[in-house]
XYZ file of C-alpha atoms in Angstrom:
731
model
C -127.164 126.170 64.301
C -129.645 127.788 66.710
C -131.185 124.366 67.472
C -127.748 122.880 68.157
C -126.826 125.813 70.422
C -130.141 125.558 72.273
C -129.821 121.822 72.843
C -126.251 122.249 74.134
C -127.296 124.950 76.604
C -130.259 122.811 77.674
C -127.988 119.797 78.341
C -125.579 121.946 80.369
C -128.438 123.121 82.586
C -129.550 119.554 83.317
C -128.023 116.659 85.272
C -127.356 112.995 84.621
C -127.187 109.743 86.580
C -125.472 106.469 85.718
C -124.362 103.267 87.412
C -124.654 99.504 87.547
C -127.402 97.133 88.672
C -126.027 93.880 90.107
C -127.147 90.719 91.854
C -126.457 91.216 95.575
C -125.839 87.491 96.114
C -122.923 87.174 93.684
C -122.145 90.608 92.212
C -123.042 89.740 88.606
C -124.617 92.425 86.400
C -128.348 92.288 85.624
C -129.345 93.118 82.066
C -132.721 94.745 81.276
C -133.225 95.912 84.860
C -135.606 98.878 85.037
C -134.417 102.111 86.610
C -136.901 104.951 87.036
C -136.951 108.352 88.713
C -140.123 108.438 90.767
C -142.504 111.261 90.002
C -141.097 111.748 86.480
C -141.278 110.087 83.083
C -137.519 109.510 83.077
C -135.949 106.072 83.223
C -133.732 103.552 81.502
C -133.063 99.829 81.200
C -129.651 98.375 81.965
C -127.336 96.956 79.319
C -125.974 93.410 79.304
C -123.396 94.142 82.020
C -125.915 96.024 84.177
C -124.881 99.562 83.101
C -127.538 102.276 82.792
C -127.589 106.002 81.962
C -130.338 108.626 82.404
C -129.934 112.179 81.117
C -131.826 115.503 80.946
C -132.777 115.522 84.632
C -133.850 118.842 86.149
C -131.586 119.577 89.152
C -133.138 118.605 92.468
C -133.736 115.777 94.934
C -135.263 112.521 93.620
C -135.903 108.906 94.507
C -134.257 106.491 92.071
C -135.726 102.969 91.940
C -134.291 99.786 90.382
C -136.411 96.679 89.814
C -135.932 93.284 88.239
C -138.295 90.325 88.143
C -137.327 87.789 90.807
C -135.514 90.423 92.926
C -136.520 92.874 95.660
C -137.046 96.407 94.469
C -134.459 98.929 95.714
C -134.775 102.731 96.051
C -132.201 105.419 96.796
C -132.367 109.186 97.255
C -130.161 111.173 94.878
C -129.344 114.852 94.504
C -129.017 115.868 90.855
C -126.855 118.902 90.191
C -126.605 121.095 87.131
C -124.060 119.877 84.557
C -122.922 116.927 86.703
C -123.222 113.135 86.451
C -124.232 111.308 89.623
C -123.107 107.700 90.155
C -125.730 105.430 91.772
C -125.164 101.655 91.893
C -127.752 99.071 92.948
C -127.358 95.575 94.365
C -130.706 93.767 94.244
C -131.530 90.931 96.635
C -133.018 87.786 95.041
C -136.619 87.223 96.124
C -138.437 83.876 95.831
C -141.762 85.761 95.999
C -143.280 87.283 92.868
C -143.736 90.941 93.879
C -147.130 92.471 93.229
C -147.068 95.696 91.283
C -143.795 94.973 89.535
C -145.436 95.536 86.180
C -142.385 95.871 83.951
C -140.081 92.860 83.762
C -136.733 92.511 82.038
C -138.438 90.374 79.407
C -141.034 93.080 78.823
C -138.285 95.680 78.401
C -136.616 93.502 75.789
C -139.968 92.987 74.063
C -140.642 96.716 73.822
C -137.217 98.241 73.224
C -134.837 95.734 71.632
C -134.544 94.163 68.198
C -133.680 90.569 69.040
C -134.767 88.770 65.880
C -134.097 85.009 65.900
C -132.292 85.392 69.237
C -132.702 82.979 72.137
C -131.179 83.516 75.576
C -130.780 80.723 78.108
C -129.834 80.871 81.757
C -128.516 78.009 83.864
C -132.050 76.972 84.859
C -132.961 76.548 81.171
C -129.863 74.433 80.535
C -130.782 72.067 83.342
C -134.080 71.203 81.659
C -132.260 69.132 78.996
C -129.470 66.686 79.787
C -127.718 63.709 78.231
C -126.802 60.750 80.429
C -127.231 62.901 83.529
C -125.205 65.879 82.247
C -126.816 69.284 81.700
C -125.548 70.264 78.265
C -125.640 73.568 76.383
C -125.958 72.128 72.875
C -128.597 69.560 73.894
C -130.673 72.420 75.304
C -130.217 74.479 72.137
C -131.394 71.521 70.018
C -134.802 71.948 71.675
C -135.213 75.421 70.151
C -137.021 76.084 66.860
C -134.784 76.064 63.793
C -132.062 74.025 65.523
C -131.593 70.378 64.520
C -129.706 67.562 66.202
C -129.050 64.596 63.932
C -128.707 61.778 66.484
C -128.473 60.791 70.152
C -124.703 60.548 69.658
C -124.134 64.063 68.344
C -124.686 67.427 70.005
C -123.617 69.359 66.904
C -125.916 72.191 65.862
C -127.554 72.496 62.441
C -129.179 75.928 62.473
C -131.791 76.796 59.834
C -130.223 74.720 57.103
C -126.611 75.538 57.953
C -123.884 72.999 58.726
C -122.007 73.015 62.078
C -118.958 74.782 60.620
C -121.222 77.738 59.757
C -121.771 78.507 63.461
C -119.439 80.894 65.283
C -118.997 79.629 68.857
C -117.614 82.119 71.368
C -116.782 81.588 75.041
C -115.932 84.919 76.692
C -114.708 86.098 73.284
C -112.601 82.974 72.615
C -113.409 81.272 69.302
C -113.918 77.569 70.022
C -113.351 75.406 66.944
C -114.208 71.950 68.276
C -116.697 72.337 71.131
C -117.569 68.681 71.815
C -116.319 65.615 73.679
C -116.637 61.935 72.827
C -117.145 62.429 69.092
C -119.896 64.981 69.659
C -121.862 63.252 72.424
C -121.839 66.450 74.505
C -120.062 69.788 74.739
C -116.818 70.877 76.378
C -118.564 73.572 78.441
C -119.475 72.829 82.040
C -123.028 74.162 82.373
C -122.471 74.909 86.081
C -119.847 77.516 85.147
C -122.049 79.308 82.592
C -123.856 82.586 83.264
C -125.896 82.775 80.078
C -126.028 81.485 76.519
C -127.210 83.570 73.583
C -127.977 81.961 70.218
C -128.536 84.235 67.227
C -130.066 81.855 64.689
C -130.146 84.417 61.892
C -130.282 88.112 61.080
C -127.605 88.920 63.662
C -126.371 92.524 63.925
C -123.263 94.144 62.424
C -121.264 93.535 65.604
C -120.924 89.866 64.602
C -119.600 88.180 61.473
C -117.336 85.455 60.150
C -119.992 82.737 59.839
C -122.936 82.230 57.502
C -125.566 80.708 59.791
C -125.484 81.581 63.468
C -123.635 83.077 66.422
C -123.460 81.268 69.753
C -122.224 83.644 72.450
C -121.469 81.910 75.774
C -120.596 83.930 78.867
C -119.065 82.231 81.888
C -119.882 83.253 85.445
C -117.912 86.180 86.832
C -117.611 84.420 90.163
C -119.192 85.209 93.502
C -117.842 88.550 94.723
C -119.597 88.188 98.109
C -118.474 84.836 99.515
C -116.576 81.650 98.756
C -118.683 78.759 97.458
C -118.063 75.302 96.097
C -120.258 72.732 94.369
C -119.420 69.220 93.206
C -121.435 66.673 91.276
C -121.090 63.253 89.740
C -123.014 61.625 86.904
C -122.664 58.402 84.977
C -120.240 60.177 82.602
C -118.087 62.470 84.709
C -117.316 64.183 88.008
C -116.982 67.952 88.246
C -116.302 70.758 90.716
C -116.997 74.494 90.598
C -115.199 76.974 92.884
C -115.816 80.716 93.126
C -115.136 83.533 95.524
C -114.290 87.206 96.109
C -111.108 89.160 95.501
C -110.291 92.700 96.620
C -112.377 94.736 94.151
C -113.211 91.618 92.147
C -114.067 87.937 91.965
C -112.851 84.637 90.543
C -114.318 81.371 89.273
C -112.840 78.006 88.301
C -114.320 74.676 87.246
C -112.906 71.289 86.304
C -114.534 68.139 84.959
C -113.218 64.669 84.116
C -114.625 61.345 83.006
C -113.663 58.446 85.258
C -114.389 55.159 83.459
C -110.690 54.713 82.625
C -109.820 55.001 86.335
C -112.742 52.883 87.507
C -111.912 49.955 85.227
C -108.130 50.248 85.251
C -106.308 46.895 85.499
C -109.518 44.956 84.853
C -110.664 43.003 81.824
C -112.992 45.931 81.061
C -110.074 48.338 80.649
C -111.513 51.578 79.182
C -109.067 53.305 76.760
C -110.711 56.735 76.637
C -111.087 59.746 78.915
C -111.717 63.470 78.649
C -111.252 66.497 80.850
C -112.053 70.180 80.630
C -111.730 73.295 82.727
C -112.855 76.910 82.726
C -111.691 79.884 84.739
C -112.264 83.604 85.090
C -110.880 86.507 87.136
C -112.532 89.953 87.376
C -111.050 93.086 88.842
C -112.428 96.633 89.101
C -109.561 99.035 88.420
C -111.735 102.076 89.154
C -115.423 102.841 89.418
C -115.453 103.196 85.610
C -112.989 100.502 84.570
C -112.908 96.709 84.792
C -110.567 94.014 83.498
C -111.259 90.296 83.229
C -109.230 87.295 82.144
C -110.958 84.057 81.085
C -109.598 80.699 80.012
C -110.778 77.334 78.741
C -108.986 73.993 78.469
C -110.219 70.615 77.284
C -108.875 67.404 75.772
C -110.021 63.948 74.687
C -107.550 61.069 74.905
C -107.903 57.670 73.204
C -105.003 55.341 73.978
C -104.861 51.564 73.647
C -102.607 48.637 72.691
C -103.214 46.521 69.591
C -102.914 42.885 70.631
C -103.485 39.439 69.204
C -103.228 36.258 71.312
C -101.725 38.320 74.162
C -98.985 39.550 71.827
C -98.518 43.308 71.492
C -98.543 44.323 67.815
C -98.708 48.070 68.211
C -100.461 50.952 69.891
C -102.681 53.917 69.058
C -102.543 57.298 70.773
C -105.062 59.994 69.734
C -105.516 63.365 71.411
C -107.631 66.334 70.451
C -108.691 69.405 72.394
C -109.132 73.146 72.817
C -107.202 75.758 74.726
C -108.032 79.423 74.902
C -107.373 82.617 76.797
C -108.973 86.053 76.615
C -108.439 89.392 78.287
C -111.120 92.073 78.250
C -110.943 95.691 79.323
C -114.253 97.499 79.930
C -114.290 101.255 80.318
C -116.955 103.918 80.767
C -115.138 106.593 78.782
C -117.819 109.131 79.649
C -121.439 108.702 80.760
C -122.552 108.371 77.124
C -119.672 106.266 75.768
C -118.995 102.711 76.890
C -116.330 100.460 75.360
C -114.811 96.993 75.526
C -111.488 95.895 74.046
C -110.695 92.190 73.892
C -107.621 90.158 72.999
C -108.038 86.402 72.636
C -105.922 83.380 71.790
C -107.471 80.085 70.733
C -105.793 76.790 69.914
C -107.274 73.522 68.700
C -104.880 70.623 68.216
C -105.386 67.080 66.968
C -102.720 64.382 66.925
C -102.687 60.691 66.091
C -99.746 58.333 66.551
C -100.228 54.778 65.277
C -97.471 52.216 65.639
C -98.049 48.780 64.138
C -95.258 46.218 64.075
C -92.410 47.900 62.194
C -94.466 50.737 60.716
C -95.640 54.054 62.060
C -98.214 56.657 61.047
C -98.381 60.158 62.522
C -100.889 62.898 61.841
C -101.324 66.327 63.409
C -103.544 69.314 62.709
C -103.385 72.563 64.652
C -105.250 75.861 64.527
C -103.901 78.969 66.274
C -106.249 81.967 66.311
C -105.273 85.443 67.533
C -108.163 87.903 67.844
C -108.317 91.613 68.659
C -111.789 93.099 69.000
C -113.210 96.430 70.099
C -116.882 97.220 70.727
C -118.132 100.693 71.623
C -121.591 102.081 72.354
C -122.415 105.775 72.215
C -125.736 106.930 73.665
C -126.879 109.754 71.388
C -130.205 110.059 73.214
C -132.368 107.843 75.423
C -133.933 106.414 72.278
C -130.908 106.509 69.983
C -127.610 104.576 70.258
C -124.644 104.124 67.970
C -122.512 100.962 68.070
C -119.143 100.747 66.308
C -115.960 98.724 66.485
C -113.415 96.458 64.846
C -112.679 92.728 64.652
C -109.259 91.451 63.505
C -108.090 87.839 63.243
C -104.882 86.065 62.302
C -105.376 82.289 61.996
C -102.657 79.716 61.294
C -103.380 76.169 60.115
C -100.677 73.511 60.444
C -101.016 70.031 58.859
C -98.508 67.190 59.145
C -98.640 63.601 57.881
C -95.699 61.245 58.411
C -95.415 57.552 57.510
C -92.444 55.851 59.126
C -89.804 58.563 58.799
C -91.066 60.120 55.550
C -93.097 63.356 55.691
C -95.875 63.281 53.102
C -97.463 66.547 54.182
C -96.008 69.502 56.036
C -98.195 72.467 55.247
C -98.805 75.793 57.001
C -101.557 78.144 55.825
C -102.553 81.523 57.172
C -105.829 83.413 56.981
C -106.369 87.032 57.946
C -109.697 88.762 58.488
C -110.235 92.436 59.301
C -113.704 93.879 59.811
C -115.102 97.233 60.888
C -118.698 97.858 61.782
C -121.117 100.703 62.386
C -124.675 100.256 63.617
C -127.405 102.760 64.392
C -130.372 101.829 66.610
C -133.149 104.409 66.645
C -136.462 104.195 68.482
C -138.251 106.514 66.065
C -141.400 106.490 68.206
C -142.864 104.177 70.876
C -144.138 101.868 68.127
C -141.284 101.693 65.621
C -137.592 100.769 66.052
C -135.003 100.787 63.251
C -131.573 99.151 63.471
C -129.287 99.560 60.458
C -125.639 98.618 60.134
C -122.761 97.962 57.770
C -119.781 95.620 58.180
C -116.965 95.932 55.608
C -114.731 92.852 55.809
C -111.332 92.159 54.270
C -110.283 88.542 53.643
C -106.832 87.138 52.928
C -105.769 84.982 51.074
C -107.464 86.458 48.047
C -107.333 90.096 49.210
C -111.100 90.372 48.928
C -113.287 93.129 50.373
C -116.963 92.536 50.973
C -119.603 94.936 52.319
C -122.176 93.283 54.555
C -125.280 95.424 55.174
C -127.585 94.573 58.097
C -131.118 95.804 58.748
C -133.563 95.096 61.565
C -137.066 96.478 62.133
C -139.603 96.218 64.949
C -143.147 97.584 64.789
C -145.730 97.272 67.566
C -148.991 96.613 65.754
C -150.760 96.327 69.130
C -149.763 96.857 72.750
C -148.765 93.177 73.117
C -147.916 92.295 69.512
C -144.816 93.171 67.512
C -143.908 92.606 63.889
C -140.169 91.959 63.348
C -138.135 91.863 60.149
C -134.475 91.428 59.303
C -132.137 91.339 56.308
C -128.397 90.813 56.114
C -125.380 89.503 54.211
C -122.944 87.182 56.009
C -119.535 85.939 54.817
C -117.240 83.067 55.798
C -113.664 82.317 54.719
C -113.143 79.018 56.622
C -114.532 75.530 56.123
C -114.073 71.996 57.419
C -112.945 68.986 55.429
C -115.629 66.815 57.032
C -118.248 65.770 54.519
C -121.741 67.057 55.143
C -123.003 63.514 54.584
C -121.014 61.846 57.371
C -123.030 60.217 60.134
C -120.302 60.504 62.739
C -117.181 62.614 63.152
C -114.780 62.529 66.109
C -113.489 66.045 65.424
C -113.421 68.701 62.714
C -110.428 69.578 60.558
C -110.554 73.252 59.538
C -109.107 74.831 56.399
C -108.950 78.355 54.997
C -110.671 78.844 51.656
C -107.956 79.420 49.037
C -107.525 82.611 47.066
C -109.042 80.980 43.977
C -112.376 80.645 45.797
C -114.675 83.439 46.903
C -115.620 83.430 50.609
C -118.950 81.802 51.306
C -121.941 84.126 51.344
C -125.407 83.797 52.832
C -128.314 86.217 52.588
C -130.912 86.155 55.363
C -134.531 87.283 54.997
C -136.609 86.990 58.189
C -140.161 88.061 59.055
C -141.753 87.296 62.407
C -144.475 88.054 64.935
C -144.048 88.052 68.717
C -147.050 87.936 71.038
C -146.765 88.978 74.685
C -149.224 86.849 76.665
C -148.035 87.687 80.200
C -144.826 88.437 82.118
C -143.836 84.777 81.908
C -145.637 83.648 78.749
C -144.520 84.523 75.197
C -145.407 83.161 71.761
C -143.365 83.854 68.635
C -143.299 82.724 65.043
C -140.768 83.499 62.305
C -140.527 82.722 58.637
C -137.119 82.771 56.990
C -135.358 82.309 53.677
C -131.604 81.813 53.595
C -129.696 81.820 50.315
C -126.202 80.253 50.178
C -123.608 81.178 47.538
C -119.958 80.188 46.977
C -120.272 77.049 49.080
C -117.374 74.606 48.945
C -117.156 70.877 49.616
C -113.889 68.951 49.792
C -113.062 66.925 46.691
C -112.345 63.495 48.169
C -112.271 61.598 44.852
C -110.348 63.261 42.017
C -106.765 63.873 43.086
C -104.962 66.548 41.141
C -108.196 68.363 40.343
C -109.669 71.279 42.295
C -109.426 70.935 46.078
C -113.086 71.835 46.471
C -116.322 71.504 44.586
C -118.250 74.773 44.236
C -121.908 74.867 45.119
C -124.922 76.814 46.286
C -128.125 76.223 48.179
C -130.998 77.595 50.165
C -132.972 76.954 53.333
C -136.498 78.094 54.145
C -138.928 77.432 56.941
C -141.326 78.476 59.686
C -140.408 78.384 63.392
C -142.829 78.516 66.323
C -142.039 78.930 70.026
C -144.318 79.019 73.076
C -142.371 79.696 76.291
C -143.335 79.958 79.963
C -140.356 81.203 81.938
C -141.452 81.139 85.595
C -143.799 79.559 88.093
C -144.267 75.996 89.331
C -144.514 74.891 85.710
C -141.951 76.332 83.296
C -140.534 75.311 79.928
C -141.258 75.651 76.249
C -142.669 73.972 73.179
C -141.210 74.493 69.711
C -142.081 73.390 66.191
C -140.202 73.885 62.916
C -141.268 73.301 59.333
C -138.192 73.493 57.115
C -136.624 72.630 53.775
C -132.919 72.664 52.903
C -131.373 72.159 49.442
C -127.800 72.025 48.178
C -126.440 71.982 44.616
C -123.012 70.544 43.793
C -121.791 69.146 40.454
C -125.164 69.910 38.836
C -126.909 67.720 41.433
C -129.565 69.303 43.638
C -130.444 67.370 46.768
C -131.515 67.575 50.413
C -128.464 67.196 52.687
C -128.529 64.552 55.404
C -129.554 67.093 58.073
C -132.700 68.196 56.198
C -135.714 67.513 58.414
C -139.187 68.521 57.328
C -140.934 68.556 60.736
C -139.302 68.961 64.142
C -141.265 69.167 67.408
C -139.943 69.389 70.952
C -141.530 69.877 74.355
C -139.597 70.406 77.578
C -140.872 71.454 80.976
C -139.992 71.516 84.648
C -142.582 71.068 87.396
C -141.919 71.984 91.031
C -143.481 69.396 93.360
C -143.982 69.249 97.141
C -141.215 67.977 99.428
C -138.544 69.821 97.395
C -139.020 67.514 94.438
C -138.628 68.614 90.835
C -139.835 66.815 87.701
C -138.266 67.329 84.270
C -139.724 65.986 81.039
C -138.654 66.252 77.393
C -140.420 64.886 74.314
C -138.762 64.930 70.879
C -140.430 64.137 67.542
C -138.763 64.597 64.157
C -139.394 63.252 60.689
C -136.646 61.188 59.096
C -133.438 62.460 57.563
C -132.535 61.606 53.946
C -130.045 58.873 53.080
C -128.914 57.227 49.815
C -129.483 53.524 50.562
C -128.894 50.490 48.359
C -131.239 49.978 45.419
C -129.504 46.985 43.855
C -126.421 44.795 43.565
C -124.253 43.252 40.883
C -121.527 40.588 40.924
C -117.957 41.841 40.574
C -115.154 39.409 39.759
C -111.510 40.152 40.550
C -108.322 38.140 40.329
C -106.722 37.235 43.666
C -102.969 37.112 43.042
C -102.184 35.662 46.451
C -104.532 32.714 45.929
C -104.134 32.534 42.142
C -107.893 32.444 41.645
C -110.936 34.481 40.687
C -113.103 35.923 43.469
C -116.656 37.163 42.970
C -118.295 39.540 45.446
C -121.491 41.519 45.410
C -121.167 45.264 44.864
C -123.757 47.824 45.979
C -125.721 50.055 43.613
C -126.392 53.211 45.593
C -129.409 55.463 45.186
C -129.122 59.271 44.998
C -128.098 60.740 48.322
C -131.638 61.855 49.317
C -133.576 58.999 47.701
C -134.798 57.463 50.996
C -135.836 58.813 54.394
C -135.275 57.234 57.786
C -138.393 56.575 59.907
C -139.732 59.289 62.188
C -137.566 59.701 65.272
C -139.205 60.187 68.669
C -138.073 59.858 72.261
C -139.178 60.901 75.749
C -136.817 61.602 78.657
C -137.937 62.032 82.233
C -136.080 62.947 85.405
C -136.874 63.654 89.016
C -134.619 65.362 91.534
C -134.781 65.852 95.275
C -133.107 68.787 97.034
C -131.753 68.048 100.499
C -129.919 69.678 103.384
C -127.558 67.789 105.691
C -125.864 69.807 108.402
C -124.168 72.679 106.515
C -124.347 70.956 103.138
C -126.976 71.496 100.492
C -127.388 69.157 97.569
C -129.564 67.446 95.021
C -130.033 63.804 94.107
C -131.436 63.003 90.661
C -132.690 60.039 88.668
C -133.181 60.233 84.905
C -134.568 57.828 82.340
C -133.571 58.388 78.714
C -135.933 57.014 76.043
C -138.681 56.288 78.541
C -140.704 53.976 76.288
C -137.639 52.346 74.681
C -138.391 53.362 71.100
C -135.860 52.009 68.598
C -134.776 55.102 66.692
C -132.761 54.227 63.591
C -129.226 55.618 63.395
C -128.343 54.002 60.059
C -128.853 50.819 58.051
C -126.443 48.026 57.134
C -127.121 45.901 54.039
C -126.076 42.262 53.931
C -125.642 41.510 50.231
C -124.436 37.950 50.725
C -127.938 36.655 51.447
C -130.005 35.306 48.558
C -132.342 38.193 49.201
C -130.327 41.188 50.505
C -131.191 42.036 54.108
C -131.378 45.561 55.579
C -130.549 45.736 59.297
C -131.059 48.805 61.471
C -128.468 50.162 63.908
C -130.420 52.017 66.573
C -129.626 54.777 69.039
C -130.080 54.999 72.815
C -132.337 52.327 74.317
C -134.136 52.861 77.620
C -131.272 54.077 79.802
C -131.586 54.968 83.512
C -128.962 57.220 85.115
C -128.371 58.777 88.530
C -126.573 61.911 89.679
C -125.546 63.692 92.869
C -124.701 67.356 93.406
C -123.416 68.912 96.660
C -122.947 72.619 97.444
C -120.501 73.742 100.134
């Protein structure tokens, strides 16, 4: 009691300071900025939105300094008074010059004071290092990270440490995005120009997040430039896009739109192109008070495939397919008191697929729709400079609507609902300068099934040397949704989501992670992590036995070693990653490697600044082959043809087990060069890119011709050598 009384009196006799650190050029918050009180040992690092808080300051006059790598240092005089909190905001000017004496960078602060196990953060400059057909793409960039697999040139879907794509939670400003790709997965629906940062948690993620078994992808769009109006437009071989942003009274706004143009370019020609896509993103921010902010964000995207079915210039029917995402979120941020910061979010997400096929006198219609309502609250309480408490809630109501109609008869008209309610509590304690403990618990309720599951989370960081840390993590992660798409499919235009029925337990994965991170310099870091991921209560759609269970039940595991060497600044920047991994699944008493199991995966990507405002980008990918079943034999099968009143004999395939063969090693190099230019008041960049520089024929899949005397296996390959050009203009 005496200690509590003494500490209370001590706090009342001291002062406090808080505020925000922002980028002076656009008003966006800077995370991990360093704020120190000169002449003392007191200081803090800013949170993700730029907020900082320093307590236990003896009353008096001080100089407060904020610094951030790549920005000019800023200092302000403050007068600290007894029992009061002083507000001091900083706006740091970007600086192209590396400042001498700026010894503590944001990356160093993260290295010393945060538990970020299996977490990778990318800024816009990182995203531009990897592109597909001239388009900077979030998922293509993430596929260059350790533990993340891409299965082909035609798919940007993410397979993270042995998990399937439906085991990744994808968030854009708090909106759950269920189908985040265009053109059957060729690239994502997110315009990289409108993105502020991308955070991938490949495993061991904290109690704040849940709902998926493998990873969390948290994408934050730009707040918009609160200082001036700006506009940029660009065109590539795939699409044209525009980004607009500017200030509002006490706020800012941002909007972007992108559309493919082949359908317009070739309209009314013999090369009529029946497909197009579009997407858009927008955001509005407004400061209600010095301590309160509201923001509204939205996303919209759709793919359209529409063509006539003709024979000898006679119209026999038509096909119209549309699929796309829509979403809207509203977030309220509030500094409730200098120690307590909170965010409350409401989000709506909708993914809809429809197909309308008319052929002669018949018609087939299919539709699938997901509507997701989310309410989420996240709060942080600063117990002490080295001790924080995070807590909150996460509630979802998801509706699934399926319709199948042939002619005028409805064969399926089904509506399902899933509800998820989770609470979480997490304690982060820097026990001493060498050891950090982060422990949390996430109780989650699932319906249908009325199941309650406790999900403990634990993270540890220990500095074994001044520039070396040992990291460890453990956690349980649940998932009550799945997709009907088979894990063995080579290609999927879109995903169809389903809730797991009450007769099935929600999927469960257990993560064990141990890693070492080595600080080489302010812009050079090496890390390695070993992991083991156990999967239980997996389900796979039963596509064969009608009337039986809807799903097969299964289990599995994934294990591996990931290595990353990253250089973040300078004339030469980029990273190299290598993964050694093994993934197994067991269904129907059969244990096998799924089609996305890759034993070795190596990637190298870098950017080199050259004279005359030139920039060179290079990416090299090498990966051992994926498993596939293949044909191991054939046999003649005779059937009676009633229309021809005769017997017909055809060859039938004898298929091997699903992981019996492996495709050849896949490797490809991409190179690009860009030239920045200025013309009158315009600034821009012209780029040339070559995909698959040495024209290696990477195998996508094989086709067997059984009609030959000796069956022939023919390879279908992926991208050949493909040159592209692009142009970007800033206004």
